[in-house]
Coordinates of C-alpha atoms in Angstrom, one line a residue:
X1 CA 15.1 61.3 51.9
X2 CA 15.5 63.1 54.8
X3 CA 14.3 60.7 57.3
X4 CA 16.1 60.8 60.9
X5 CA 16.4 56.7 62.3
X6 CA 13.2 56.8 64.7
X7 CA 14.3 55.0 67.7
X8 CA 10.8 53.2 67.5
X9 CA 11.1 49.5 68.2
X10 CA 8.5 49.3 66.0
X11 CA 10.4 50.7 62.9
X12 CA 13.2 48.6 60.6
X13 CA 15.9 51.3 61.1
X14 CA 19.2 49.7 60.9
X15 CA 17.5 45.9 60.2
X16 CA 17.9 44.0 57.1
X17 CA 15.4 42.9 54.5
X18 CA 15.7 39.3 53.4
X19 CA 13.6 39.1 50.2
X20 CA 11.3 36.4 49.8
X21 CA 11.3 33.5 47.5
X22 CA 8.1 34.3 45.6
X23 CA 9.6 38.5 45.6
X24 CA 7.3 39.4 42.6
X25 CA 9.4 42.3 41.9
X26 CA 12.5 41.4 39.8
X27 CA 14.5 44.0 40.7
X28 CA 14.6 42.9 44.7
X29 CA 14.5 39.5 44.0
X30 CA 17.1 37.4 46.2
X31 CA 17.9 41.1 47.8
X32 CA 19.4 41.5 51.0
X33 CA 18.4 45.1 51.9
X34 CA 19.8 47.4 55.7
X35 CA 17.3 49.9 56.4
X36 CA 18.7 53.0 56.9
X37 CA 15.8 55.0 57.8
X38 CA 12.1 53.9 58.5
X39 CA 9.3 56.0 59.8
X40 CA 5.6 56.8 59.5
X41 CA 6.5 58.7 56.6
X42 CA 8.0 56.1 54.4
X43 CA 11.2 54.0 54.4
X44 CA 14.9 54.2 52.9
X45 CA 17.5 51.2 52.3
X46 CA 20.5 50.0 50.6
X47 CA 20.8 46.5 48.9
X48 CA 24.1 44.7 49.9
X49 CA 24.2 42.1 47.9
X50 CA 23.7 43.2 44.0
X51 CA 26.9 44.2 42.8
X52 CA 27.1 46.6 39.6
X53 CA 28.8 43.9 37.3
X54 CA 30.4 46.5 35.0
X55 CA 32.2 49.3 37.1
X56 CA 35.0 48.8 39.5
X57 CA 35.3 51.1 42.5
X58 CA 39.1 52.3 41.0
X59 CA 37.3 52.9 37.8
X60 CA 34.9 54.8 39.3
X61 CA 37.1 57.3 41.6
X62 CA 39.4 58.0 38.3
X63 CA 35.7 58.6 36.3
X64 CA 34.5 61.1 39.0
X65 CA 37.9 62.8 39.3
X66 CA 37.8 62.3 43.0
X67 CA 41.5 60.3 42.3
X68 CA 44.0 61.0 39.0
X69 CA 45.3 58.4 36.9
X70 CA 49.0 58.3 37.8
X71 CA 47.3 57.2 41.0
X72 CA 45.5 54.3 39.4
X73 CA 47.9 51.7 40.6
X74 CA 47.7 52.5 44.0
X75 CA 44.1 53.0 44.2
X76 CA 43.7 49.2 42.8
X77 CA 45.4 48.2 45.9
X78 CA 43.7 50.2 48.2
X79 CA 40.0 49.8 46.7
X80 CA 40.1 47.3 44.4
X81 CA 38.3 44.9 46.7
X82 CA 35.3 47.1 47.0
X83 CA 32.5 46.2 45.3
X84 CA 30.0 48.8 43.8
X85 CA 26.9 47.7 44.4
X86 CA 23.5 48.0 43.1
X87 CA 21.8 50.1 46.1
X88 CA 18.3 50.4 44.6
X89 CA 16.1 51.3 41.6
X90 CA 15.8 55.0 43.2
X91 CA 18.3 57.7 42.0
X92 CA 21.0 55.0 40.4
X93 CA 23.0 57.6 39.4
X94 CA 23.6 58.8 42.9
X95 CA 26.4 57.4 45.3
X96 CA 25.9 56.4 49.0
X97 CA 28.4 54.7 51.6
X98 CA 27.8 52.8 54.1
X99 CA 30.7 52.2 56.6
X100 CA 31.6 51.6 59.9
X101 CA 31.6 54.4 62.3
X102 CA 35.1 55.4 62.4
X103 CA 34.4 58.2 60.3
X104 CA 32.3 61.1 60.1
X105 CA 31.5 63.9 58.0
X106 CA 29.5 66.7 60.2
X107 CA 26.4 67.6 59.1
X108 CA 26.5 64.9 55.8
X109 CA 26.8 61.1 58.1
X110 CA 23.7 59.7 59.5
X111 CA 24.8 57.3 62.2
X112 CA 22.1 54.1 61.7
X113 CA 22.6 52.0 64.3
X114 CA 25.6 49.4 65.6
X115 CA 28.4 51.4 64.4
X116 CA 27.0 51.8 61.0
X117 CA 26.8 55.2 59.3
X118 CA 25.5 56.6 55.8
X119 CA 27.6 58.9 54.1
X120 CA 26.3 60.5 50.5
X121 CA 28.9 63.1 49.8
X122 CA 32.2 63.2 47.7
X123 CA 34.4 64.1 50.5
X124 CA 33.7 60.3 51.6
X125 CA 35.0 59.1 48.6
X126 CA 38.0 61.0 48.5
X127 CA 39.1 60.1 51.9
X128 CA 38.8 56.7 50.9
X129 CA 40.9 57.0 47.9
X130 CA 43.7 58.9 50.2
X131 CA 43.5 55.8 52.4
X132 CA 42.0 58.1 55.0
X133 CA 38.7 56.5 55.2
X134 CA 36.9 54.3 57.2
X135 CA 37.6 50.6 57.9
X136 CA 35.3 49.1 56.0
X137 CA 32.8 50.4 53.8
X138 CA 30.4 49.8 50.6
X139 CA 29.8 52.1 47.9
X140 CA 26.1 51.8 46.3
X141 CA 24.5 53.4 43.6
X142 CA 21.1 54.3 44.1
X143 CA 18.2 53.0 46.9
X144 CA 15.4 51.2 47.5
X145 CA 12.6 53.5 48.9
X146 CA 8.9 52.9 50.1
X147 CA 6.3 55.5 50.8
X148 CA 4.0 55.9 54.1
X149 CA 3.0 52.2 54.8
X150 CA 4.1 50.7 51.3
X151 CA 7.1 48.6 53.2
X152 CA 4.5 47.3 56.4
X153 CA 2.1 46.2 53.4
X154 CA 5.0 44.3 51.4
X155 CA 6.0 42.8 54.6
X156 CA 2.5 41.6 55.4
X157 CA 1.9 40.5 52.2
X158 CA 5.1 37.7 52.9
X159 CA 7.3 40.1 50.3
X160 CA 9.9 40.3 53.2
X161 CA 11.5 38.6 56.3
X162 CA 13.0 41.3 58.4
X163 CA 15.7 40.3 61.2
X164 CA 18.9 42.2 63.5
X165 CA 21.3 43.3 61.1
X166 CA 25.0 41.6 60.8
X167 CA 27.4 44.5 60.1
X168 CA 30.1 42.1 59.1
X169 CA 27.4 40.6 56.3
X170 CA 27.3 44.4 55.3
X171 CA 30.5 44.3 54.4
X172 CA 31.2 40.8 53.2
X173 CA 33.1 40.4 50.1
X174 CA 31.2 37.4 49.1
X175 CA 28.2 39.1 47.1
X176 CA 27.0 35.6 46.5
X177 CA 26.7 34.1 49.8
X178 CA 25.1 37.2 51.4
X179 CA 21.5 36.4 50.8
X180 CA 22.2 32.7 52.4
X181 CA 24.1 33.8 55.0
X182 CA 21.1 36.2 55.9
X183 CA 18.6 33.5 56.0
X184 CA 20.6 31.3 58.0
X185 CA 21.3 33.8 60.2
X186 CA 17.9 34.1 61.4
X187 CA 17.8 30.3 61.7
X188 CA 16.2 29.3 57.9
X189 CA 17.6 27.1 55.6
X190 CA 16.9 28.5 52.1
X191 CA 16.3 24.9 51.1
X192 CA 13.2 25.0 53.3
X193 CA 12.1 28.3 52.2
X194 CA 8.8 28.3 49.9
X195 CA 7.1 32.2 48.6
X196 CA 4.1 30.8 51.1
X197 CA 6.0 30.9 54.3
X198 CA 4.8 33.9 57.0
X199 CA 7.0 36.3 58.7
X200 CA 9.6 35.2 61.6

């Protein structure tokens, strides 16, 4: 998982993922991934637009202890509007942020690319629930990760549409929208869109 962003123009680092119509894998279907890391050795991202339907962010800090109870009101109002989303099908249990590039933990943030940063620690989470953390951010629960030349083949094979990330789609609040808003972004109108089309 430790993958450094390449700096290849040839790798995804800090691109999203816009998943296919004909996505024969469930769990990505209609996905909306930002590649964190991408290299000859394999690739790492976060899905942006899956939300985990049964845990608030609130709920979560009080059940990790990172924030106590008597705080609980507070915390609603500071991070009630984060979503916790479904990163991936990799490690689920484990958190990672991704948030703008206000704040940095040394030796724990990978910086991505256009003031986007990946955080995994618990020090991330308590900043943000002392209202010390960055200006925007979204928590996620696992990742999505492909071996050496699993993600080129998927891509090839019409699984994906990659394009320039938007950071402000990153952080949308509108789950919903996202995977629209990423297609039209890059000039398709879902409408259009058929599982036979070929890569932009």
């Amino acid at each position: 998982m430790q993958m450094p962003p390449s700096g290849d123009p040839s790798y995804l680092d800090g691109q999203f993922l816009v998943a296919m119509p004909g996505m024969a894998d469930e769990r990505f279907a209609r996905s909306v991934i930002y590649v964190c890391a991408h290299s000859a050795d394999g690739a790492m991202g976060i899905i942006v637009n899956k939300p985990v339907t049964d845990l608030s962010m609130p709920d979560l800090l009080l059940q990790l202890d990172v924030a106590q109870e008597a705080d609980a009101i507070r915390l609603r109002e500071r991070v009630g509007h984060m979503p916790v989303l479904m990163g991936g099908p990799v490690e689920g249990r484990r958190g990672f942020v991704l948030h703008t590039d206000d704040f940095h933990i040394d030796q724990s943030t990978l910086i991505i690319d256009d003031g986007i940063c990946l955080t995994a620690t618990v020090e991330i989470l308590r900043a943000i629930a002392s209202g010390e953390g960055p200006a925007s951010a979204v928590l996620a629960l696992g990742y999505a990760g492909w071996q050496a030349g699993q993600l080129e083949s998927e891509i090839m094979a019409n699984g994906w549409l990659n394009c320039p990330a938007d950071p402000a789609l990153i952080f949308h609040a509108d789950l919903d929208a996202k995977y629209e808003r990423a297609l039209r972004g890059i000039g398709i109108d879902p409408a259009m869109l058929s599982g036979s089309v070929g890569r932009a």
